[in-house]
XYZ file of C-alpha atoms in Angstrom:
387
model
C 20.655 27.605 26.735
C 20.260 31.242 27.614
C 17.466 32.285 29.928
C 14.138 32.911 28.257
C 11.921 36.166 28.705
C 8.661 35.479 30.445
C 6.023 35.328 27.904
C 3.207 37.804 28.057
C 0.950 36.021 25.703
C -0.943 32.860 26.551
C -2.818 30.886 23.924
C -5.338 28.160 24.255
C -4.507 24.803 22.679
C -7.498 25.637 20.142
C -6.193 29.004 19.328
C -2.721 27.568 18.590
C -4.294 25.101 16.263
C -6.094 27.627 14.247
C -3.071 29.933 14.069
C -1.078 26.942 12.769
C -3.811 26.143 10.168
C -3.857 29.624 8.947
C -0.053 30.181 8.702
C -0.077 26.832 6.850
C -2.734 28.075 4.245
C -5.672 25.766 5.472
C -7.831 28.335 7.054
C -9.195 31.257 5.118
C -9.494 32.040 1.371
C -6.728 30.425 -0.628
C -4.457 32.933 -2.376
C -5.165 31.721 -5.851
C -3.809 34.745 -7.633
C -0.263 33.969 -6.260
C -0.835 30.356 -6.987
C 1.793 27.778 -6.578
C 4.594 30.176 -6.432
C 2.748 32.019 -3.531
C 2.336 28.622 -1.552
C 6.096 28.079 -1.947
C 7.085 31.571 -0.752
C 4.627 31.333 2.082
C 5.715 27.807 3.244
C 9.509 28.619 2.658
C 10.235 24.973 1.779
C 8.255 22.203 -0.115
C 9.507 18.700 0.531
C 10.457 16.334 -2.332
C 10.005 12.568 -1.968
C 10.363 9.631 -4.597
C 7.001 8.111 -3.575
C 4.202 8.655 -6.091
C 0.756 7.392 -5.379
C -1.806 9.959 -6.434
C 0.909 12.319 -7.406
C 4.405 13.365 -6.032
C 4.552 15.129 -2.679
C 5.574 18.422 -4.180
C 2.469 18.343 -6.247
C 0.138 17.315 -3.388
C 1.446 20.441 -1.308
C -0.127 23.080 -3.454
C -3.098 20.923 -4.161
C -4.026 20.607 -0.731
C -4.066 24.308 -0.250
C -5.179 25.705 -3.748
C -7.505 22.779 -5.122
C -7.204 21.211 -8.482
C -4.368 23.183 -9.898
C -2.951 21.555 -13.101
C -0.026 19.240 -12.423
C 1.880 20.771 -15.348
C 1.174 24.210 -13.965
C 2.711 23.123 -10.677
C 6.007 21.787 -12.254
C 6.216 25.133 -14.349
C 5.625 27.211 -11.472
C 8.575 25.686 -9.536
C 11.049 25.317 -12.314
C 10.639 28.091 -14.876
C 11.951 31.620 -14.866
C 14.410 31.168 -11.990
C 11.591 31.151 -9.103
C 13.189 28.183 -7.142
C 15.972 25.797 -6.485
C 16.438 22.571 -4.752
C 18.495 22.128 -1.745
C 18.910 20.544 1.710
C 16.443 22.157 4.118
C 13.833 20.006 6.132
C 15.009 17.278 3.737
C 15.450 17.673 -0.042
C 13.204 20.693 -0.708
C 12.143 23.114 -3.246
C 13.071 26.634 -1.908
C 12.280 30.107 -3.180
C 15.123 31.472 -5.014
C 15.339 34.605 -2.740
C 16.247 32.372 0.014
C 19.740 31.218 -1.653
C 21.863 33.687 0.420
C 20.177 32.322 3.691
C 21.645 28.915 3.078
C 25.277 30.103 2.930
C 25.658 28.804 6.530
C 24.953 25.235 5.268
C 27.074 25.452 2.080
C 30.006 26.610 4.302
C 29.558 23.774 6.591
C 29.409 21.218 3.893
C 32.668 22.731 2.537
C 34.500 22.041 5.618
C 33.683 18.311 5.558
C 36.903 16.552 4.465
C 35.367 13.876 2.239
C 31.696 14.010 2.916
C 30.482 10.179 2.306
C 32.445 9.285 -0.778
C 35.986 9.247 -1.936
C 36.584 11.138 -5.157
C 39.547 10.874 -7.468
C 41.669 13.732 -8.271
C 40.208 15.836 -11.280
C 36.764 14.392 -11.067
C 35.068 17.546 -9.419
C 36.718 19.958 -11.828
C 35.644 17.740 -14.915
C 32.003 18.057 -13.835
C 32.263 21.774 -13.472
C 34.012 22.057 -16.813
C 31.356 19.942 -18.557
C 28.619 21.838 -17.312
C 30.291 25.100 -18.141
C 30.666 23.902 -21.693
C 27.323 21.886 -22.211
C 24.772 23.715 -20.051
C 22.255 21.959 -17.554
C 22.526 18.283 -17.541
C 21.377 15.265 -15.544
C 23.918 13.011 -13.815
C 23.218 10.452 -16.615
C 24.192 13.156 -19.179
C 27.451 13.972 -17.161
C 28.537 10.283 -17.634
C 26.305 8.294 -15.634
C 24.660 8.290 -12.224
C 25.637 4.749 -10.944
C 28.265 2.178 -11.207
C 27.310 -1.474 -11.712
C 26.850 -2.055 -7.764
C 23.869 -1.512 -5.618
C 21.702 1.495 -6.033
C 23.897 3.523 -3.635
C 27.086 2.857 -5.672
C 27.255 6.181 -7.229
C 29.546 6.940 -10.174
C 32.339 9.478 -10.074
C 30.620 12.044 -11.810
C 27.495 11.614 -9.641
C 29.500 11.977 -6.480
C 31.231 15.084 -7.758
C 28.182 16.861 -9.018
C 26.300 16.262 -5.705
C 29.304 17.476 -3.729
C 29.265 20.643 -5.932
C 25.542 20.967 -5.267
C 26.244 20.875 -1.457
C 29.034 23.397 -1.795
C 26.825 25.813 -3.876
C 28.956 25.691 -7.036
C 26.151 23.740 -8.863
C 22.365 24.262 -8.436
C 19.456 21.774 -9.116
C 17.283 23.881 -11.506
C 14.576 21.277 -12.098
C 13.580 17.617 -11.971
C 13.372 15.928 -15.329
C 11.712 12.259 -15.149
C 12.637 12.689 -11.466
C 16.229 13.139 -12.336
C 17.969 16.225 -10.962
C 19.099 18.629 -13.640
C 22.211 20.521 -12.589
C 23.633 23.926 -13.822
C 26.300 26.090 -12.548
C 25.170 28.485 -9.794
C 26.791 31.509 -11.758
C 24.129 30.842 -14.461
C 21.099 29.723 -12.469
C 20.909 32.155 -9.558
C 20.327 35.799 -10.275
C 23.333 37.964 -9.730
C 21.883 39.876 -6.908
C 21.496 36.677 -4.795
C 24.606 34.762 -5.983
C 26.643 35.350 -2.740
C 27.627 33.826 0.499
C 28.118 37.388 2.227
C 25.818 36.776 5.114
C 27.075 35.617 8.431
C 26.015 32.294 9.816
C 23.890 34.375 12.603
C 22.251 36.351 9.880
C 21.269 33.362 7.821
C 19.939 31.522 11.056
C 18.076 34.555 12.096
C 16.308 34.531 8.640
C 15.474 30.809 8.554
C 14.233 30.784 12.299
C 11.877 33.828 11.459
C 10.636 32.058 8.258
C 9.937 28.895 10.104
C 8.098 30.588 12.816
C 5.936 32.433 10.202
C 5.214 29.198 8.399
C 4.053 27.377 11.438
C 2.473 30.409 13.143
C 3.358 29.129 16.711
C 5.869 26.372 17.651
C 8.271 25.196 20.269
C 11.994 25.305 19.856
C 12.025 21.758 18.394
C 9.162 22.543 16.049
C 10.844 25.654 14.634
C 14.383 24.395 14.460
C 13.169 21.259 12.769
C 11.586 23.295 9.889
C 14.843 23.619 8.151
C 16.742 21.000 10.258
C 18.606 23.404 12.506
C 20.316 22.413 15.606
C 18.645 23.359 18.911
C 21.619 25.463 19.944
C 21.597 27.352 16.414
C 17.941 28.283 17.294
C 18.936 29.273 20.881
C 21.662 31.649 19.404
C 19.332 33.731 17.286
C 15.668 33.417 18.557
C 15.939 36.558 20.680
C 16.694 38.665 17.472
C 14.450 36.728 15.159
C 11.390 38.958 15.705
C 9.381 35.850 17.041
C 7.625 36.502 20.315
C 7.645 34.008 23.322
C 4.182 32.637 24.225
C 2.845 29.861 26.183
C 0.303 27.393 25.022
C -2.293 25.628 27.209
C -1.353 21.940 27.456
C 1.991 22.333 25.754
C 4.837 21.342 28.255
C 7.630 23.298 26.394
C 7.950 27.039 25.862
C 6.760 28.406 22.490
C 7.325 31.317 20.033
C 4.756 32.766 17.647
C 4.975 35.164 14.518
C 3.702 38.440 15.933
C 1.566 39.017 12.775
C -0.194 35.745 13.507
C -1.267 37.214 16.918
C -2.750 40.407 15.463
C -6.080 38.990 14.390
C -8.131 36.013 15.191
C -7.973 33.193 12.581
C -11.255 32.852 10.803
C -12.615 31.721 7.379
C -13.253 28.524 5.659
C -11.541 25.410 6.531
C -9.960 23.241 3.590
C -11.210 19.670 3.152
C -8.368 17.761 1.735
C -5.994 14.736 1.753
C -2.507 15.593 2.905
C 0.700 14.117 1.789
C 2.560 12.561 4.821
C 5.559 15.136 3.879
C 3.262 18.037 4.137
C 4.757 20.747 6.549
C 1.529 20.735 8.415
C 2.145 17.258 9.645
C 5.755 16.364 8.681
C 6.992 16.864 12.502
C 5.083 13.832 14.266
C 5.400 15.187 17.848
C 4.065 18.518 16.723
C 0.912 16.866 14.812
C 0.192 14.631 17.777
C 0.367 17.687 20.362
C -1.676 20.089 17.978
C -4.201 17.501 16.683
C -4.206 14.665 18.929
C -3.311 12.549 15.796
C -0.559 10.006 15.803
C 0.883 9.581 12.203
C 3.706 7.574 10.866
C 4.685 6.936 7.226
C 4.607 3.259 6.894
C 6.089 2.937 3.351
C 9.330 1.429 4.804
C 7.564 -0.681 7.456
C 7.274 -4.399 6.424
C 3.721 -4.916 4.962
C 2.506 -7.374 7.494
C 3.330 -4.649 10.309
C 1.592 -1.710 8.554
C -1.503 -0.378 10.591
C -2.897 2.136 8.003
C -1.073 1.381 4.780
C 1.854 2.092 2.545
C 1.310 5.900 1.964
C -1.584 6.668 4.278
C -2.841 10.311 3.785
C -4.263 12.174 6.646
C -7.808 13.627 6.087
C -7.975 17.234 7.090
C -11.575 18.568 7.655
C -12.980 21.360 9.840
C -9.722 22.044 11.007
C -9.200 18.718 12.567
C -7.441 15.423 11.307
C -10.302 12.879 11.185
C -8.784 9.781 9.578
C -6.617 8.706 6.808
C -6.730 6.754 3.419
C -4.021 4.586 1.750
C -4.823 5.357 -1.857
C -3.686 3.677 -5.246
C -4.589 4.064 -8.804
C -5.988 1.373 -11.332
C -6.458 2.925 -14.541
C -9.232 5.475 -14.212
C -10.070 4.332 -10.851
C -8.799 5.649 -7.514
C -8.698 2.714 -5.086
C -9.013 3.478 -1.450
C -7.148 0.408 -0.301
C -7.363 1.106 3.438
C -9.686 3.893 4.949
C -9.344 4.800 8.496
C -12.224 6.850 9.953
C -11.720 8.098 13.545
C -15.294 9.115 13.984
C -18.525 8.661 11.864
C -18.447 12.328 11.176
C -15.475 11.687 8.963
C -17.591 9.821 6.300
C -18.937 12.789 4.394
C -15.550 14.872 4.247
C -13.645 11.687 3.459
C -15.910 10.961 0.405
C -15.457 14.619 -0.541
C -11.746 14.490 -0.391
C -11.698 11.249 -2.193
C -13.828 12.474 -4.997
C -11.811 15.823 -5.432
C -8.545 14.054 -5.400
C -9.885 11.461 -8.150
C -10.925 14.197 -10.320
C -7.564 16.062 -9.879
C -5.639 12.975 -11.024
C -7.902 12.064 -13.859
C -9.899 9.261 -12.348
C -13.686 8.967 -12.870
C -14.435 6.360 -10.130
C -13.447 5.439 -6.617
C -13.517 2.096 -5.020
C -13.243 1.258 -1.476
C -11.609 -1.890 -0.407
C -11.323 -1.709 3.448
C -12.668 0.391 6.091
C -11.461 0.217 9.734
C -15.022 0.502 10.828
C -17.048 -1.973 8.683
C -20.301 -0.571 9.794
C -19.425 2.799 7.938
C -18.661 1.140 4.753
C -22.052 1.315 3.071
C -22.503 4.905 4.146
C -18.993 5.784 2.601
C -19.743 4.038 -0.531
C -23.145 5.786 -0.802
C -21.489 9.138 -0.421
C -19.095 8.323 -3.102
C -21.712 7.464 -5.603
């Protein structure tokens, strides 16, 4: 690692927290005019996930920032008029289409992998490209079937081929249809001005490090590199030329960098009260969440049920710029069920009720039922606040 310049700016832990909240769109007036597309451009990446409880994670991200934007509106904002594409960033993510050139480094890296994870018979790759060219956007099922007859990971030849083409950049995922990827040729789906891999690896990395720094406001090497799943040494190679400035944050044991624009003004404005997807970029990096908010959070969907502490899809409660608890929700008809509510403080009762009622209304529920509360003495107060 190269030697680091001595930071001239020192931030308190509270200043860093508020900078992070503003950068992520949770402090200050929401940009409703730019809407969902504005949220996507501002964050630079919106993570996708298969789990759907209240809604899928990519729907929960704009909802948390903008309020009750229609779910059809969310999908249309992502997938119409060539505004976005899906690719591997923090994980599988929706990305602004203008960032296509900046993932050239990753496409090149994938192309150098000899076989990726699956063997592919000769001609299968070319056949998928030929079929997409002739028939237009298609799902893996329409390309010949997504799976063989084995376990769920036993992909068909056409699925392996089209996913390899996606990673290489010859094919683009242009939308999700019933949660299936819809594939098209990049030459058709990406605007001509953006359809190139001309940028060097260094230029791509500089851009992504800068974007991550802007989206986070302030972060450590690990925070910023993790945003687009870069390696630490990739971050080290470009951070000095990224435009981010070194800072120290009281209580943080590691060096940090900040978006210089985030340092120009003091973060002020109204705090959003909302439930967060566990895949929200405010909280997706667990060590950062604990460092900034003093809040330990783990997705327990893949933890055996008897070992879960907070529930299958526990959603953190953000209120007043703090994480005050969490709830594991479900839906039964027109009722939102708070299967397990965790309140870290009695002050969390009112914002939890507000967040649950808003979420229920957004997904078309007209009632909220509470099943369990970690502090039984607060149950009656919560139920009263909900009614």
